[in-house]
PDB file of C-alpha atoms in Angstrom:
ATOM      1  CA  MET W   1       0.000   0.000   0.000  1.00 74.00           C
ATOM      2  CA  ALA W   2       1.347   3.424  -0.955  1.00 78.00           C
ATOM      3  CA  HIS W   3       1.444   6.186   1.649  1.00 75.00           C
ATOM      4  CA  VAL W   4       2.022   9.933   1.556  1.00 81.00           C
ATOM      5  CA  PHE W   5       5.412  10.990   2.879  1.00 69.00           C
ATOM      6  CA  LYS W   6       7.218  14.270   3.478  1.00 74.00           C
ATOM      7  CA  LEU W   7      10.114  15.181   1.233  1.00 72.00           C
ATOM      8  CA  ASN W   8      13.761  15.487   2.207  1.00 69.00           C
ATOM      9  CA  GLN W   9      14.503  18.965   3.601  1.00 72.00           C
ATOM     10  CA  ASN W  10      18.316  18.915   3.617  1.00 76.00           C
ATOM     11  CA  LYS W  11      20.380  21.932   2.582  1.00 81.00           C
ATOM     12  CA  GLY W  12      21.372  20.482  -0.789  1.00 87.00           C
ATOM     13  CA  ASP W  13      24.661  20.372  -2.639  1.00 93.00           C
ATOM     14  CA  GLN W  14      26.439  23.535  -3.766  1.00 94.00           C
ATOM     15  CA  TYR W  15      28.306  23.666  -7.050  1.00 95.00           C
ATOM     16  CA  THR W  16      29.759  26.158  -9.497  1.00 97.00           C
ATOM     17  CA  PRO W  17      28.197  25.931 -12.952  1.00 96.00           C
ATOM     18  CA  SER W  18      30.486  25.319 -15.921  1.00 95.00           C
ATOM     19  CA  GLY W  19      30.976  27.889 -18.660  1.00 97.00           C
ATOM     20  CA  ILE W  20      30.727  31.007 -16.478  1.00 98.00           C
ATOM     21  CA  ILE W  21      30.363  34.118 -18.645  1.00 98.00           C
ATOM     22  CA  LYS W  22      29.588  36.753 -16.005  1.00 98.00           C
ATOM     23  CA  GLY W  23      29.843  36.979 -12.218  1.00 98.00           C
ATOM     24  CA  SER W  24      30.669  34.201  -9.753  1.00 97.00           C
ATOM     25  CA  PRO W  25      27.437  32.211  -9.538  1.00 98.00           C
ATOM     26  CA  THR W  26      26.933  29.429  -7.032  1.00 97.00           C
ATOM     27  CA  ASN W  27      24.053  27.006  -7.406  1.00 98.00           C
ATOM     28  CA  THR W  28      22.532  24.689  -4.821  1.00 97.00           C
ATOM     29  CA  LEU W  29      20.595  21.588  -5.831  1.00 96.00           C
ATOM     30  CA  ASN W  30      18.332  20.014  -3.219  1.00 95.00           C
ATOM     31  CA  ASN W  31      16.863  16.955  -4.917  1.00 94.00           C
ATOM     32  CA  GLN W  32      14.064  16.018  -2.540  1.00 93.00           C
ATOM     33  CA  TYR W  33      12.616  13.017  -4.353  1.00 92.00           C
ATOM     34  CA  THR W  34      13.562  10.492  -7.030  1.00 92.00           C
ATOM     35  CA  ASP W  35      11.207   7.703  -8.052  1.00 91.00           C
ATOM     36  CA  LYS W  36      12.154   4.001  -8.199  1.00 90.00           C
ATOM     37  CA  THR W  37      13.062   4.179 -11.902  1.00 90.00           C
ATOM     38  CA  GLY W  38      15.331   7.195 -11.470  1.00 90.00           C
ATOM     39  CA  ALA W  39      13.467   8.927 -14.327  1.00 92.00           C
ATOM     40  CA  PHE W  40      11.417  11.387 -12.229  1.00 95.00           C
ATOM     41  CA  SER W  41      12.816  13.768  -9.633  1.00 95.00           C
ATOM     42  CA  SER W  42      11.765  16.939  -7.854  1.00 96.00           C
ATOM     43  CA  GLY W  43      13.166  19.442  -5.426  1.00 95.00           C
ATOM     44  CA  THR W  44      14.489  22.973  -5.130  1.00 96.00           C
ATOM     45  CA  TRP W  45      17.344  24.782  -6.824  1.00 97.00           C
ATOM     46  CA  THR W  46      18.896  28.130  -5.960  1.00 98.00           C
ATOM     47  CA  SER W  47      21.307  30.402  -7.792  1.00 98.00           C
ATOM     48  CA  THR W  48      23.275  33.513  -7.005  1.00 98.00           C
ATOM     49  CA  ILE W  49      23.766  36.249  -9.618  1.00 98.00           C
ATOM     50  CA  GLY W  50      25.725  35.331 -12.744  1.00 98.00           C
ATOM     51  CA  LYS W  51      25.551  33.937 -16.281  1.00 98.00           C
ATOM     52  CA  TRP W  52      26.752  30.614 -17.683  1.00 98.00           C
ATOM     53  CA  GLY W  53      26.376  28.255 -20.574  1.00 97.00           C
ATOM     54  CA  PRO W  54      25.863  26.870 -22.981  1.00 96.00           C
ATOM     55  CA  TRP W  55      24.135  23.865 -21.498  1.00 94.00           C
ATOM     56  CA  LYS W  56      21.986  21.153 -23.062  1.00 95.00           C
ATOM     57  CA  GLN W  57      18.823  20.133 -21.202  1.00 95.00           C
ATOM     58  CA  GLU W  58      18.711  16.371 -20.651  1.00 92.00           C
ATOM     59  CA  SER W  59      15.229  16.143 -19.108  1.00 94.00           C
ATOM     60  CA  GLU W  60      11.742  17.570 -19.452  1.00 96.00           C
ATOM     61  CA  GLU W  61      11.709  20.065 -16.568  1.00 98.00           C
ATOM     62  CA  TYR W  62       8.786  21.972 -15.088  1.00 98.00           C
ATOM     63  CA  CYS W  63       9.890  24.967 -12.992  1.00 98.00           C
ATOM     64  CA  TYR W  64       8.135  27.360 -10.633  1.00 98.00           C
ATOM     65  CA  ILE W  65      10.117  30.438  -9.570  1.00 98.00           C
ATOM     66  CA  ILE W  66       9.721  31.026  -5.834  1.00 98.00           C
ATOM     67  CA  THR W  67      11.935  34.111  -5.587  1.00 98.00           C
ATOM     68  CA  GLY W  68      14.238  36.061  -7.887  1.00 98.00           C
ATOM     69  CA  LYS W  69      14.618  36.611 -11.603  1.00 98.00           C
ATOM     70  CA  ALA W  70      16.511  35.050 -14.527  1.00 98.00           C
ATOM     71  CA  ILE W  71      16.920  35.308 -18.284  1.00 98.00           C
ATOM     72  CA  ILE W  72      17.017  32.038 -20.228  1.00 98.00           C
ATOM     73  CA  THR W  73      18.459  32.466 -23.722  1.00 98.00           C
ATOM     74  CA  HIS W  74      18.186  29.832 -26.452  1.00 98.00           C
ATOM     75  CA  LYS W  75      21.281  29.299 -28.595  1.00 97.00           C
ATOM     76  CA  ASP W  76      19.395  31.087 -31.442  1.00 98.00           C
ATOM     77  CA  GLY W  77      19.302  34.271 -29.307  1.00 98.00           C
ATOM     78  CA  THR W  78      15.624  34.099 -28.260  1.00 98.00           C
ATOM     79  CA  SER W  79      15.325  35.099 -24.577  1.00 98.00           C
ATOM     80  CA  THR W  80      12.684  34.441 -21.940  1.00 98.00           C
ATOM     81  CA  THR W  81      12.671  36.321 -18.633  1.00 98.00           C
ATOM     82  CA  VAL W  82      11.257  34.444 -15.640  1.00 98.00           C
ATOM     83  CA  LYS W  83      10.501  35.882 -12.189  1.00 98.00           C
ATOM     84  CA  ALA W  84       8.849  34.987  -8.894  1.00 98.00           C
ATOM     85  CA  GLY W  85       5.423  33.465  -9.530  1.00 98.00           C
ATOM     86  CA  ASP W  86       6.219  32.273 -13.080  1.00 98.00           C
ATOM     87  CA  SER W  87       6.008  28.645 -14.134  1.00 98.00           C
ATOM     88  CA  PHE W  88       7.525  27.246 -17.326  1.00 98.00           C
ATOM     89  CA  VAL W  89       8.940  24.133 -18.965  1.00 98.00           C
ATOM     90  CA  ILE W  90      12.459  23.629 -20.278  1.00 98.00           C
ATOM     91  CA  PRO W  91      12.112  20.861 -22.879  1.00 96.00           C
ATOM     92  CA  VAL W  92      14.595  18.050 -23.347  1.00 93.00           C
ATOM     93  CA  GLY W  93      17.149  19.078 -25.985  1.00 93.00           C
ATOM     94  CA  PHE W  94      17.002  22.822 -25.195  1.00 96.00           C
ATOM     95  CA  GLU W  95      20.433  24.420 -25.628  1.00 97.00           C
ATOM     96  CA  GLY W  96      21.267  27.834 -24.269  1.00 98.00           C
ATOM     97  CA  TYR W  97      22.380  30.122 -21.474  1.00 98.00           C
ATOM     98  CA  TRP W  98      21.099  30.883 -17.971  1.00 98.00           C
ATOM     99  CA  GLU W  99      21.536  34.303 -16.356  1.00 98.00           C
ATOM    100  CA  THR W 100      20.390  34.884 -12.790  1.00 98.00           C
ATOM    101  CA  THR W 101      19.784  38.635 -12.451  1.00 98.00           C
ATOM    102  CA  GLU W 102      18.286  38.492  -8.920  1.00 98.00           C
ATOM    103  CA  GLU W 103      19.139  35.696  -6.473  1.00 98.00           C
ATOM    104  CA  LEU W 104      16.726  32.951  -7.402  1.00 98.00           C
ATOM    105  CA  SER W 105      15.059  29.872  -5.978  1.00 98.00           C
ATOM    106  CA  LYS W 106      12.833  27.508  -7.921  1.00 98.00           C
ATOM    107  CA  PHE W 107      10.872  24.322  -7.432  1.00 97.00           C
ATOM    108  CA  TYR W 108      11.386  21.769 -10.191  1.00 98.00           C
ATOM    109  CA  CYS W 109      10.007  18.462 -11.404  1.00 98.00           C
ATOM    110  CA  ALA W 110      12.167  16.698 -13.970  1.00 97.00           C
ATOM    111  CA  TYR W 111      11.458  13.693 -16.145  1.00 96.00           C
ATOM    112  CA  GLU W 112      14.469  12.084 -17.838  1.00 91.00           C
ATOM    113  CA  VAL W 113      13.066  10.657 -21.056  1.00 80.00           C
ATOM    114  CA  PRO W 114      15.963   8.263 -21.891  1.00 71.00           C
ATOM    115  CA  LYS W 115      15.738   6.647 -18.438  1.00 58.00           C
ATOM    116  CA  ALA W 116      12.031   6.102 -18.996  1.00 51.00           C
ATOM    117  CA  LYS W 117      12.880   4.452 -22.359  1.00 53.00           C
ATOM    118  CA  LEU W 118      10.365   6.392 -24.433  1.00 44.00           C
TER     119      LEU W 118
END
């Protein structure tokens, strides 16, 4: 029988993103849940001010910005600004740059398509 359970509330793991273009950003990933297959995960992510990239998205990722502001720029130059209260999806295969313009925290749910064998 399946039961409801509370998620992990640890402080997460800090790291420096690769390909820094501006500033000295530090990110913290707090993965609070991963399913049995390893394909689905969710948690929180924070970032200090800075810009980095390019990166290639390896999962379908839903995001909800809790605090802060960022500019996500596709490799073709198209930019999307996201801020507190916004929700959006970064599709698998997206390639581009992330710029945190105000310290940011987000909630995410990610689905890794290759692990799910679709």
